[in-house]
C-alpha cells in the first residue's frame, strides 16, 4: 500500500491549489495538514523540514519538497504528464509558466484593498483576454490542431490552463466569450474522468476564498 502524500498549507487555494489539481489528475492520494495561526507556521519552520522557510510543503516519496514549481515538475515527470521529449517539455514549460503568471494575479486579487479591487480586476481581465487567452486560442489550439495543448497526449499544461480559466470565470463568467476554441478545450478537459471527479462537490479542491477569511490568512503570512 502506497503512502499518501502529505500537504502542509493553510485551508485555501494559494500556491497549493495547482499541486492539488496535479496530484488528483495523477491519481495520487493525499492528506492535508492545515495551519490556522502564524504560530503553527513558525513551529513548522523551526522543525527543520522547510528548506527555505516557506510553504507549500509536500511530503512525498520520502522527500520534504518545497518550491511550487519544483513540486509540480516532480509530479508531472513521475506521472507522464511532462511530454514525450525535451522539445515538448519546453513547450509545456512555456505554457504553464505563462499560466502561472496569470494565476499569481488571480491569487493576489482578494488581498487587494476593497477600494482597489475593481481596477485590479480590470487589469487581470485585460491581461487574460489580450495577452494569454489569444495565445492559447490562435497560436496553440488553432495552429496545433490537436485535442491537447502539446503533442497528442494529456500533459500538465492541460491541467493548469483549465484551472486558471475556471478561476477567471469565477471573477468574470463571460471571460471566454470571444474564445470558442478555449471554450471547447475547457469543456473537453473538464470531462476527463479524474478532472471531472476533482470538480465535484466534496473533493479536495478548494473554493474561492471568502471575504471573512482574508484577515486570518494575512495574519498567518
CSV table of C-alpha atoms in Angstrom, one decimal, residues 54-177:
chain,number,residue,atom,x,y,z
A,54,UNK,CA,8.5,28.7,3.0
A,55,UNK,CA,5.3,26.7,2.2
A,56,UNK,CA,3.8,24.9,0.4
A,57,UNK,CA,5.4,21.8,1.7
A,58,UNK,CA,4.6,18.4,0.2
A,59,UNK,CA,5.9,15.2,1.9
A,60,UNK,CA,6.1,12.7,-1.0
A,61,UNK,CA,8.2,9.6,-1.8
A,62,UNK,CA,10.4,10.2,1.3
A,63,UNK,CA,11.1,13.8,0.5
A,64,UNK,CA,10.1,17.1,2.1
A,65,UNK,CA,9.5,19.1,-1.1
A,66,UNK,CA,9.2,22.8,-1.2
A,67,UNK,CA,9.1,25.4,-4.0
A,68,UNK,CA,5.9,25.1,-6.0
A,69,UNK,CA,7.4,24.7,-9.5
A,70,UNK,CA,9.8,22.0,-8.2
A,71,UNK,CA,6.9,20.1,-6.7
A,72,UNK,CA,4.8,20.4,-9.9
A,73,UNK,CA,7.8,19.4,-12.1
A,74,UNK,CA,8.4,16.3,-10.0
A,75,UNK,CA,4.7,15.1,-10.0
A,76,UNK,CA,4.4,15.8,-13.8
A,77,UNK,CA,7.6,13.9,-14.7
A,78,UNK,CA,6.8,11.0,-12.4
A,79,UNK,CA,3.3,10.5,-13.8
A,80,UNK,CA,3.9,11.0,-17.5
A,81,UNK,CA,2.4,14.5,-17.7
A,82,UNK,CA,5.5,16.2,-19.0
A,83,UNK,CA,5.7,15.4,-22.7
A,84,UNK,CA,7.4,12.7,-24.6
A,85,UNK,CA,10.7,14.5,-25.3
A,86,UNK,CA,12.7,17.7,-24.4
A,87,UNK,CA,11.0,19.9,-27.0
A,88,UNK,CA,7.6,19.0,-25.8
A,89,UNK,CA,8.7,19.7,-22.2
A,90,UNK,CA,10.0,23.1,-23.3
A,91,UNK,CA,6.6,23.9,-24.8
A,92,UNK,CA,4.8,22.7,-21.7
A,93,UNK,CA,7.1,24.9,-19.5
A,94,UNK,CA,6.3,27.9,-21.6
A,95,UNK,CA,2.6,27.4,-21.5
A,96,UNK,CA,2.4,26.7,-17.7
A,97,UNK,CA,4.8,29.5,-16.8
A,98,UNK,CA,2.6,32.0,-18.6
A,99,UNK,CA,-0.5,30.5,-16.9
A,100,UNK,CA,1.2,30.8,-13.5
A,101,UNK,CA,1.9,34.5,-14.2
A,102,UNK,CA,-1.8,35.0,-14.7
A,103,UNK,CA,-2.6,32.7,-11.8
A,104,UNK,CA,-0.5,34.9,-9.5
A,105,UNK,CA,-2.6,37.9,-10.4
A,106,UNK,CA,-5.8,36.0,-9.7
A,107,UNK,CA,-4.4,34.6,-6.4
A,108,UNK,CA,-3.5,38.0,-5.1
A,109,UNK,CA,-6.7,39.8,-6.1
A,110,UNK,CA,-8.7,39.0,-2.9
A,111,UNK,CA,-5.9,40.5,-0.9
A,112,UNK,CA,-6.2,43.9,-2.6
A,113,UNK,CA,-7.8,46.8,-0.7
A,114,UNK,CA,-11.5,46.9,-1.4
A,115,UNK,CA,-11.3,50.3,-3.0
A,116,UNK,CA,-8.7,49.0,-5.5
A,117,UNK,CA,-10.3,45.7,-6.5
A,118,UNK,CA,-12.3,46.9,-9.4
A,119,UNK,CA,-9.3,48.5,-11.0
A,120,UNK,CA,-7.2,45.4,-10.3
A,121,UNK,CA,-9.9,43.1,-11.7
A,122,UNK,CA,-9.9,45.2,-14.9
A,123,UNK,CA,-6.1,44.8,-15.2
A,124,UNK,CA,-6.4,41.0,-14.8
A,125,UNK,CA,-9.2,40.7,-17.3
A,126,UNK,CA,-7.2,42.8,-19.8
A,127,UNK,CA,-4.1,40.6,-19.5
A,128,UNK,CA,-6.2,37.4,-19.7
A,129,UNK,CA,-8.1,38.5,-22.8
A,130,UNK,CA,-5.4,40.4,-24.6
A,131,UNK,CA,-2.2,38.5,-23.8
A,132,UNK,CA,-2.8,35.0,-22.5
A,133,UNK,CA,-6.1,33.7,-23.9
A,134,UNK,CA,-5.4,34.9,-27.5
A,135,UNK,CA,-2.1,32.9,-27.5
A,136,UNK,CA,-3.8,29.7,-26.4
A,137,UNK,CA,-6.7,30.3,-28.8
A,138,UNK,CA,-4.8,31.2,-32.0
A,139,UNK,CA,-1.2,30.1,-31.7
A,140,UNK,CA,-1.7,26.9,-29.7
A,141,UNK,CA,-5.2,25.3,-30.2
A,142,UNK,CA,-5.8,26.6,-33.8
A,143,UNK,CA,-2.4,26.0,-35.2
A,144,UNK,CA,-1.6,22.8,-33.3
A,145,UNK,CA,-5.0,21.3,-34.3
A,146,UNK,CA,-5.0,18.6,-31.6
A,147,UNK,CA,-7.2,17.9,-28.6
A,148,UNK,CA,-4.3,18.7,-26.2
A,149,UNK,CA,-2.0,21.7,-25.9
A,150,UNK,CA,1.2,19.9,-26.6
A,151,UNK,CA,1.8,16.9,-28.8
A,152,UNK,CA,-1.0,14.3,-28.9
A,153,UNK,CA,-1.3,13.4,-25.3
A,154,UNK,CA,-2.5,14.8,-22.0
A,155,UNK,CA,0.0,16.9,-20.1
A,156,UNK,CA,0.3,19.2,-17.1
A,157,UNK,CA,-0.5,22.1,-19.4
A,158,UNK,CA,-3.9,20.6,-20.0
A,159,UNK,CA,-4.4,20.7,-16.2
A,160,UNK,CA,-3.1,24.1,-15.3
A,161,UNK,CA,-4.7,26.1,-18.2
A,162,UNK,CA,-8.3,25.0,-17.4
A,163,UNK,CA,-7.7,25.5,-13.7
A,164,UNK,CA,-6.9,29.2,-14.3
A,165,UNK,CA,-9.8,29.5,-16.8
A,166,UNK,CA,-12.2,28.3,-14.1
A,167,UNK,CA,-10.8,30.8,-11.6
A,168,UNK,CA,-11.1,33.6,-14.2
A,169,UNK,CA,-14.8,32.6,-14.8
A,170,UNK,CA,-15.5,33.0,-11.1
A,171,UNK,CA,-14.4,36.6,-11.5
A,172,UNK,CA,-15.9,37.2,-14.9
A,173,UNK,CA,-18.3,34.5,-16.1
A,174,UNK,CA,-18.2,35.5,-19.8
A,175,UNK,CA,-14.4,35.7,-19.9
A,176,UNK,CA,-14.3,33.1,-22.7
A,177,UNK,CA,-17.0,34.8,-24.9
